[in-house]
PDB file of C-alpha atoms in Angstrom:
ATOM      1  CA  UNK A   1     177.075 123.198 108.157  1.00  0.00           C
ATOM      2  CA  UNK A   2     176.548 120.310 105.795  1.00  0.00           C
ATOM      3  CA  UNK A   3     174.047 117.809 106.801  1.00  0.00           C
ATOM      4  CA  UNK A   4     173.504 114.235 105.615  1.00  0.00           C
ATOM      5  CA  UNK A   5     169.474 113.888 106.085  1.00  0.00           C
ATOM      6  CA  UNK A   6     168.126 110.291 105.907  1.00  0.00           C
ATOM      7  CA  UNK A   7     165.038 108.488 106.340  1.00  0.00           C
ATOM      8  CA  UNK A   8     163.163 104.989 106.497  1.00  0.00           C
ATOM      9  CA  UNK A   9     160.011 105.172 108.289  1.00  0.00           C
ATOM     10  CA  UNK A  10     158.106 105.301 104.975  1.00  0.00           C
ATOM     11  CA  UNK A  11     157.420 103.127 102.019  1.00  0.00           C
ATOM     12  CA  UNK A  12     160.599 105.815 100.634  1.00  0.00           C
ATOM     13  CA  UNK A  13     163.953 105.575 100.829  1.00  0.00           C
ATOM     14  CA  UNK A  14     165.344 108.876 101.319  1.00  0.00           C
ATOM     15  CA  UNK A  15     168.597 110.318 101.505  1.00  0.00           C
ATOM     16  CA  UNK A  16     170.070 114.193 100.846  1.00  0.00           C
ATOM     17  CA  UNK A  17     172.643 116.571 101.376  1.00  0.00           C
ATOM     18  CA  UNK A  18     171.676 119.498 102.848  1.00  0.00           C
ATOM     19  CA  UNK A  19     173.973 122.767 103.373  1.00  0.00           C
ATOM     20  CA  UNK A  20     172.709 125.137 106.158  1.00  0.00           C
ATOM     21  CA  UNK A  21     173.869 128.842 106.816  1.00  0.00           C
ATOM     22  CA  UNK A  22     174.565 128.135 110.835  1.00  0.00           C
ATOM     23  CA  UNK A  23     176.483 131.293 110.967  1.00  0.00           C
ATOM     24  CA  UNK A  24     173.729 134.162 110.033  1.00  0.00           C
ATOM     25  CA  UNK A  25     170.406 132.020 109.570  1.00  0.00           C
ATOM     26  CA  UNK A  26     169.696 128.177 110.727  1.00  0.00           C
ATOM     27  CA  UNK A  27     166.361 128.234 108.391  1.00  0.00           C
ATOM     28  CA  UNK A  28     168.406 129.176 105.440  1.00  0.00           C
ATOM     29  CA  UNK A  29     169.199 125.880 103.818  1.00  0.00           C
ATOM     30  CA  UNK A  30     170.731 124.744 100.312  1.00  0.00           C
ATOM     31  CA  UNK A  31     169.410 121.170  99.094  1.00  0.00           C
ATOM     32  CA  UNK A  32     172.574 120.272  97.258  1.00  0.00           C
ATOM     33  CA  UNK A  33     171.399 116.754  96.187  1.00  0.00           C
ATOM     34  CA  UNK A  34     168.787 113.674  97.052  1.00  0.00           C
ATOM     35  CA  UNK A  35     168.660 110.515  96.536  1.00  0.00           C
ATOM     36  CA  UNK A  36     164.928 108.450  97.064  1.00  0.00           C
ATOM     37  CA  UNK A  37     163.276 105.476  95.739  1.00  0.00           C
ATOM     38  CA  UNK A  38     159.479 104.407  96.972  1.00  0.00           C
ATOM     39  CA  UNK A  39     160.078 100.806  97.615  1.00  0.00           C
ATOM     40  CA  UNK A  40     159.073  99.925 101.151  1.00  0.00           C
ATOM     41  CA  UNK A  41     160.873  96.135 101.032  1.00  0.00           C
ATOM     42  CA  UNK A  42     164.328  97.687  99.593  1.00  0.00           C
ATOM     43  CA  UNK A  43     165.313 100.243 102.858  1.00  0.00           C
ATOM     44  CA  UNK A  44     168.147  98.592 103.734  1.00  0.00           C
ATOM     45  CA  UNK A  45     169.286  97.354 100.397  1.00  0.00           C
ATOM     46  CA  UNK A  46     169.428 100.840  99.008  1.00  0.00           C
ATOM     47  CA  UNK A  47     170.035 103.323 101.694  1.00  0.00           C
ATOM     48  CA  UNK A  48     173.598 103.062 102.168  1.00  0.00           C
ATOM     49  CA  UNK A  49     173.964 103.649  98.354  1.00  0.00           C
ATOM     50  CA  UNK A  50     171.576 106.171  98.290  1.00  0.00           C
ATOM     51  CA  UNK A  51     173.707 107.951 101.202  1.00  0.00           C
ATOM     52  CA  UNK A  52     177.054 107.691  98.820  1.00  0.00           C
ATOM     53  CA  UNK A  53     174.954 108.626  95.139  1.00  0.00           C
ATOM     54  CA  UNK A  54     173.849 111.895  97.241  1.00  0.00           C
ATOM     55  CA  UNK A  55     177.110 112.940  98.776  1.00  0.00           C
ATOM     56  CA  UNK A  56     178.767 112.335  95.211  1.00  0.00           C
ATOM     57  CA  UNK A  57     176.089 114.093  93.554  1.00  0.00           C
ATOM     58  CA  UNK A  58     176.663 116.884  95.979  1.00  0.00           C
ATOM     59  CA  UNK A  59     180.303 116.963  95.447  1.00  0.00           C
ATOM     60  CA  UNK A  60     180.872 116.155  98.573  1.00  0.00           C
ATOM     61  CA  UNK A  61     182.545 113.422 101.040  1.00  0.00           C
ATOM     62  CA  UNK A  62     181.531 111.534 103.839  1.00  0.00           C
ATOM     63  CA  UNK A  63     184.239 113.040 105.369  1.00  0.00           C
ATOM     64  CA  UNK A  64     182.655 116.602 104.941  1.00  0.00           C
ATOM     65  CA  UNK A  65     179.596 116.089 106.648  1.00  0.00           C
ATOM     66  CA  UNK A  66     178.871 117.914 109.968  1.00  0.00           C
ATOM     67  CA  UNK A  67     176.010 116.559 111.496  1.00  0.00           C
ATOM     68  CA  UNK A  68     173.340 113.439 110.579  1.00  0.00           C
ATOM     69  CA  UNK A  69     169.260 114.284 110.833  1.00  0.00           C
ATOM     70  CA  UNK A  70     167.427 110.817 110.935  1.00  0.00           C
ATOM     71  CA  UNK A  71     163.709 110.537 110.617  1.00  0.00           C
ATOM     72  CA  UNK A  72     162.625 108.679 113.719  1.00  0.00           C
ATOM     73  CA  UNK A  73     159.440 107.463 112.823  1.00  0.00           C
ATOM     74  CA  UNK A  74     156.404 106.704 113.489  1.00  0.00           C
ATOM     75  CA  UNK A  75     156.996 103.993 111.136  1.00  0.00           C
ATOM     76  CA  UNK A  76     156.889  99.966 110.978  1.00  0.00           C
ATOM     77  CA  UNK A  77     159.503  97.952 112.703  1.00  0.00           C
ATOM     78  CA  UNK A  78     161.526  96.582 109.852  1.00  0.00           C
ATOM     79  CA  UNK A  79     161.903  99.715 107.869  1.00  0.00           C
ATOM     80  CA  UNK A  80     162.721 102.181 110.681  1.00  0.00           C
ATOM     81  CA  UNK A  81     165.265 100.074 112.293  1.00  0.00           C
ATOM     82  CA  UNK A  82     167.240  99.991 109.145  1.00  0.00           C
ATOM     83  CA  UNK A  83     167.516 103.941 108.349  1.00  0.00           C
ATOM     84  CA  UNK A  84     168.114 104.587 112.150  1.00  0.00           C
ATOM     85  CA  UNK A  85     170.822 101.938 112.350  1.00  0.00           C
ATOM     86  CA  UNK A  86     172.609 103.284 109.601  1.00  0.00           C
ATOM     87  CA  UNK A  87     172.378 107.001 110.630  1.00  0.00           C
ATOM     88  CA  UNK A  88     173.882 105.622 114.254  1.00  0.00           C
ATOM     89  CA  UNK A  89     176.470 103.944 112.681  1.00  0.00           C
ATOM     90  CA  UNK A  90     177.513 106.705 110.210  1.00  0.00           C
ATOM     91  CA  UNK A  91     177.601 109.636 113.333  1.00  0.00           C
ATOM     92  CA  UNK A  92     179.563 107.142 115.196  1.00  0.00           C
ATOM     93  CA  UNK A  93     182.580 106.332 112.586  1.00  0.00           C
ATOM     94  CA  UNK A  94     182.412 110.310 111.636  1.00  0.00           C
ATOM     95  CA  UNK A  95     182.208 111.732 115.283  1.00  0.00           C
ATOM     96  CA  UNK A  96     179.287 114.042 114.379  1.00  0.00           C
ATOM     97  CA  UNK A  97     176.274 114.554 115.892  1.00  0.00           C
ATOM     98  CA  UNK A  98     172.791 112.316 114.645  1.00  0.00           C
ATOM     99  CA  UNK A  99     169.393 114.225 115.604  1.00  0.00           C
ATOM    100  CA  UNK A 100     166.364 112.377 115.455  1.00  0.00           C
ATOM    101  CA  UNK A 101     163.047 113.781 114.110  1.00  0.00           C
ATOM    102  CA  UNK A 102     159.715 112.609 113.963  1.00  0.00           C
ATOM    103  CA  UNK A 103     159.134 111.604 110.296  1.00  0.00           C
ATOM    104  CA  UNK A 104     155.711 113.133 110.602  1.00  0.00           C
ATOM    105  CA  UNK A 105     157.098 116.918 111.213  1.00  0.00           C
ATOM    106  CA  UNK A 106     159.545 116.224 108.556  1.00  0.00           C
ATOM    107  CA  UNK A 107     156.469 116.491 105.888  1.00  0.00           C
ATOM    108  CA  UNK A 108     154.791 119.104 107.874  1.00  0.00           C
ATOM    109  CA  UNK A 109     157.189 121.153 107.612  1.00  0.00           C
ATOM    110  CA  UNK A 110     156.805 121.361 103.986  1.00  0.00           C
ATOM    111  CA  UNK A 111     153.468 123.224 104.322  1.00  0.00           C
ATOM    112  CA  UNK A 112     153.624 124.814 107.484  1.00  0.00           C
ATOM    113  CA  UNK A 113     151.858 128.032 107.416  1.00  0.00           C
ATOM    114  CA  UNK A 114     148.604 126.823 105.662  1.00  0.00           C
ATOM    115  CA  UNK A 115     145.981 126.364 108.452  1.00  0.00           C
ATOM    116  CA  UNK A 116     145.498 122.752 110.029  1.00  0.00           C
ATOM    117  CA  UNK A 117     147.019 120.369 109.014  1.00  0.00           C
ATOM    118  CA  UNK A 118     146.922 116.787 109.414  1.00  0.00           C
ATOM    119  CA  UNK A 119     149.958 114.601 108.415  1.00  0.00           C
ATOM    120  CA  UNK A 120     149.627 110.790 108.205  1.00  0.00           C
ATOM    121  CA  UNK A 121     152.135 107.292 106.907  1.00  0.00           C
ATOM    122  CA  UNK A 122     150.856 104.133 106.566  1.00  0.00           C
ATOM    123  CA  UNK A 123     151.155 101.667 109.929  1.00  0.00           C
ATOM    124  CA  UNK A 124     149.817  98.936 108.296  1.00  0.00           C
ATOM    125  CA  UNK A 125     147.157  96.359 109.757  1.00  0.00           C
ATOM    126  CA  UNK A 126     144.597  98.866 108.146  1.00  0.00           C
ATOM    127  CA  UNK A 127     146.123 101.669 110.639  1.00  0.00           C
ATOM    128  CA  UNK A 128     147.782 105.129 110.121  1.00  0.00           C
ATOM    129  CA  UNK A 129     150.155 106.643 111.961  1.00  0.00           C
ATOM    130  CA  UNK A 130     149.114 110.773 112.830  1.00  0.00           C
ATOM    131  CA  UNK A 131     149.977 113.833 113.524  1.00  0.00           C
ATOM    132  CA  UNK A 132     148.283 117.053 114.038  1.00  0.00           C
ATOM    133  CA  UNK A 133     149.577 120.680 113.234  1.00  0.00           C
ATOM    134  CA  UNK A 134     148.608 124.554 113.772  1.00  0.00           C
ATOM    135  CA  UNK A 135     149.052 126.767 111.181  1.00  0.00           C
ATOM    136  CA  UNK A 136     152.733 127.911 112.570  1.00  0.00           C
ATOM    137  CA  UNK A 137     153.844 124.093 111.960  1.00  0.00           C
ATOM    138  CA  UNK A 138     153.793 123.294 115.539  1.00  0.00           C
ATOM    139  CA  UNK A 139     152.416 120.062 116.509  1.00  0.00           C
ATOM    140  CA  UNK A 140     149.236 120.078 118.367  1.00  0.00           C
ATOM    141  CA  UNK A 141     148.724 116.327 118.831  1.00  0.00           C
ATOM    142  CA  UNK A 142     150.660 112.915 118.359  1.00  0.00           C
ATOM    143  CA  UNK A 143     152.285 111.247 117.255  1.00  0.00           C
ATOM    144  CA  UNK A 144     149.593 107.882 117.805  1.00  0.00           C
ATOM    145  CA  UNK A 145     148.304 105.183 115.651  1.00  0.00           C
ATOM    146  CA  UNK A 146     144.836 104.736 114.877  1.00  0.00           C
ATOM    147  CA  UNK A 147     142.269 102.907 112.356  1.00  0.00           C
ATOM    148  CA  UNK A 148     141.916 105.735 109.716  1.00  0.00           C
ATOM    149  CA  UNK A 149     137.859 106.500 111.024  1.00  0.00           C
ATOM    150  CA  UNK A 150     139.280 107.853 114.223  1.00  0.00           C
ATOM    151  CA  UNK A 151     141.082 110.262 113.457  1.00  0.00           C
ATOM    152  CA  UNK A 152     140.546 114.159 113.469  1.00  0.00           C
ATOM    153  CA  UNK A 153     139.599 115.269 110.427  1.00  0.00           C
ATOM    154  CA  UNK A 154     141.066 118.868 109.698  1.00  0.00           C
ATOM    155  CA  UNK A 155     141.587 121.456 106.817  1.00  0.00           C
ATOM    156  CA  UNK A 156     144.463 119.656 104.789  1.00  0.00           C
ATOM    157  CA  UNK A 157     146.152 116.292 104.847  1.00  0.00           C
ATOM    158  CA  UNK A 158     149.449 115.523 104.037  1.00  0.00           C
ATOM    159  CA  UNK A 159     151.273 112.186 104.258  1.00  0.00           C
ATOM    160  CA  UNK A 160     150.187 109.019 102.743  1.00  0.00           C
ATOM    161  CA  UNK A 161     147.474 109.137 100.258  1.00  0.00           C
ATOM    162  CA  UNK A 162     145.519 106.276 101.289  1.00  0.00           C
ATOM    163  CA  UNK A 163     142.349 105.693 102.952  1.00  0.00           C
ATOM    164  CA  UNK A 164     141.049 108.717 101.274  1.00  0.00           C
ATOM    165  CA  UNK A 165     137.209 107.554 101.383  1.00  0.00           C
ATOM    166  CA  UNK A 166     137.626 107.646 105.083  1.00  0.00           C
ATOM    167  CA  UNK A 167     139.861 110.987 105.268  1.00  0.00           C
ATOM    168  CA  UNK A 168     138.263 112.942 102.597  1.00  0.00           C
ATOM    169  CA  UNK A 169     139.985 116.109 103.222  1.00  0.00           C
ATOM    170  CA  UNK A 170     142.208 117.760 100.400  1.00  0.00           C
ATOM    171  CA  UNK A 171     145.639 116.699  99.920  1.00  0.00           C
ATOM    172  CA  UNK A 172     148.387 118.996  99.895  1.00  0.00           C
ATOM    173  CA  UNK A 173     150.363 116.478  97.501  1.00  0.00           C
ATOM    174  CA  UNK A 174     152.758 116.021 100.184  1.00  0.00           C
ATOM    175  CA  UNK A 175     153.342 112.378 100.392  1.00  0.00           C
ATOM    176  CA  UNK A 176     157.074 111.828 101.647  1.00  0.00           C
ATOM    177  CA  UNK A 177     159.683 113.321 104.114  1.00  0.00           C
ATOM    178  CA  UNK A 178     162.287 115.330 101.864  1.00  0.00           C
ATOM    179  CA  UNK A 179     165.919 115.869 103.168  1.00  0.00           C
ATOM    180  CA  UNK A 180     165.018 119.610 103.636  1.00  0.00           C
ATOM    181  CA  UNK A 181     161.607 118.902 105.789  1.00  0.00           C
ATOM    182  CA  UNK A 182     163.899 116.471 107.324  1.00  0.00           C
ATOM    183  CA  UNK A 183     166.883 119.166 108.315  1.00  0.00           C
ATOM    184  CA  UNK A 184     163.638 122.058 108.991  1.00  0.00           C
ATOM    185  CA  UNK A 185     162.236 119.358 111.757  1.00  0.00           C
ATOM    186  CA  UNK A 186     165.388 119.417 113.758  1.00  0.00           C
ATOM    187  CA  UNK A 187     167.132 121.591 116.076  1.00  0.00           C
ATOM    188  CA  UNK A 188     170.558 121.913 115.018  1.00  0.00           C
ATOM    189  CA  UNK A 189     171.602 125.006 117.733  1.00  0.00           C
ATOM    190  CA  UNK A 190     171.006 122.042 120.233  1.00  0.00           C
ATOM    191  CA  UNK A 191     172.498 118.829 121.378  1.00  0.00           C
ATOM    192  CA  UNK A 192     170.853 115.704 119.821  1.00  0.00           C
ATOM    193  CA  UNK A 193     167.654 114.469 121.384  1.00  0.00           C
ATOM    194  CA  UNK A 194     167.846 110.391 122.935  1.00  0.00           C
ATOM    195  CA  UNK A 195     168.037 109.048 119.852  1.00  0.00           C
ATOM    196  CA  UNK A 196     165.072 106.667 120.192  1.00  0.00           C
ATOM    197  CA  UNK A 197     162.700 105.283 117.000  1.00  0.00           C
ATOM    198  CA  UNK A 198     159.220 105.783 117.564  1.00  0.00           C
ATOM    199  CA  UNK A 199     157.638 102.382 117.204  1.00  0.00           C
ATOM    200  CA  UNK A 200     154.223 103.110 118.941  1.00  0.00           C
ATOM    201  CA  UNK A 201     153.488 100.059 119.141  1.00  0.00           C
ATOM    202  CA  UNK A 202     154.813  96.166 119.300  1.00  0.00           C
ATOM    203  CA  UNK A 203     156.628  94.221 115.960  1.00  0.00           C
ATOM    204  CA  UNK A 204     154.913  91.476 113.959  1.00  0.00           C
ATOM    205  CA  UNK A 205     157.483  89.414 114.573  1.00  0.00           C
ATOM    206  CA  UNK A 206     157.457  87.556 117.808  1.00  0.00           C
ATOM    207  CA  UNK A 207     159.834  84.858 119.367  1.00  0.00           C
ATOM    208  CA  UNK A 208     158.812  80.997 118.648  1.00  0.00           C
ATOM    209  CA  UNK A 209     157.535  78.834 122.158  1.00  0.00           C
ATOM    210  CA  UNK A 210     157.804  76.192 122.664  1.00  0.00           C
ATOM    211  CA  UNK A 211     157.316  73.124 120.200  1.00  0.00           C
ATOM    212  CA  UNK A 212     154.153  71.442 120.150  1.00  0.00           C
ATOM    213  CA  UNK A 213     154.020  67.536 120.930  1.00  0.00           C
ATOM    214  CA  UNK A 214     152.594  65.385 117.987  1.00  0.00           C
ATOM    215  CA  UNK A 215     153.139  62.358 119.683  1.00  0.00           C
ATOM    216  CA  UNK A 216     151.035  60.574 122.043  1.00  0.00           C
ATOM    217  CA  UNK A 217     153.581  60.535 125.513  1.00  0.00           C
TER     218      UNK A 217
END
């Protein structure tokens, strides 16, 4: 099965092409190419081209690929919209399936098998986005959004490197969803979960009311 693996819920822009031996062993996968820049304003100026310099890299066409994995956040508004818009759009002009995956278990599943493990991605407004995991990988708690102080403090971190006065816990050097972490996360023996970004919480952006008057009536 070759699977296009993208994600936006990160300062990176990532996109890869993934081959996965469906037949005798779903872990068994081949990263054939990737494609990421870290530039949290340029997601949806560069995914699409990131999509198309991975697939070409790969040797591959649009045409070819089986099935979409999206990272589904926790991640901020602007950014997370525009990888998961994309992915949607792709799966719907190929007729293949998109899964969604929390971002978060995307990098976990990079060290899985290492003792506990706690994964976390900038949210802004001083806040990180969280995840715990046991040693197997397996989440134990999250995903939530929290001011770096409250959080549980485990083994290992993984995630975004900042805040580290706060979490002073080694770092794994894990700092970024890959396409592999991205295809490990999902479940690709399964229909696609509701393919639903997680937010967590409200976007900065709010509609205008009304005017004010500046005028005495």
């Amino acid at each position: 099965m070759l699977v296009l693996a993208v994600d936006t819920a990160t300062p990176a822009v990532t996109a890869g092409v993934v081959l996965v031996d469906t037949d005798v062993d779903p872990t068994r996968l081949e990263m054939l190419a990737e494609c990421v820049t870290v530039d949290a304003k340029a997601h949806g100026e560069l995914l699409t081209p990131h999509v198309l310099a991975a697939l070409d890299a790969a040797g591959r066409r649009l045409a070819d690929v089986d099935a979409i994995v999206c990272g589904a956040g926790p991640g901020p508004f602007t950014g997370l919209r525009a990888g998961m818009a994309t992915a949607a759009a792709l799966g719907h002009a190929l007729d293949v399936p998109v899964h969604p995956v929390c971002t978060l278990d995307a990098i976990a599943s990079a060290v899985a098998g290492h003792g506990p493990l706690l994964v976390t991605t900038d949210a802004r407004r001083k806040e990180l986005y969280w995840a715990t995991y046991d040693e197997d990988g397996t989440r134990t708690a999250g995903p939530a959004v929290d001011k770096p102080a409250d959080i549980p403090q485990l083994d290992r971190r993984a995630g975004a490197t900042i805040y580290a006065d706060v979490l002073s816990m080694p770092h794994t050097g894990h700092e970024y969803p890959t396409p592999a972490g991205l295809v490990r996360a999902a479940d690709l023996t399964r229909p696609p979960r509701p393919f639903t970004p997680l937010y967590l919480r409200r976007p900065d952006a709010t509609e205008p009311g009304a005017r004010k008057r500046v005028t005495t009536p």
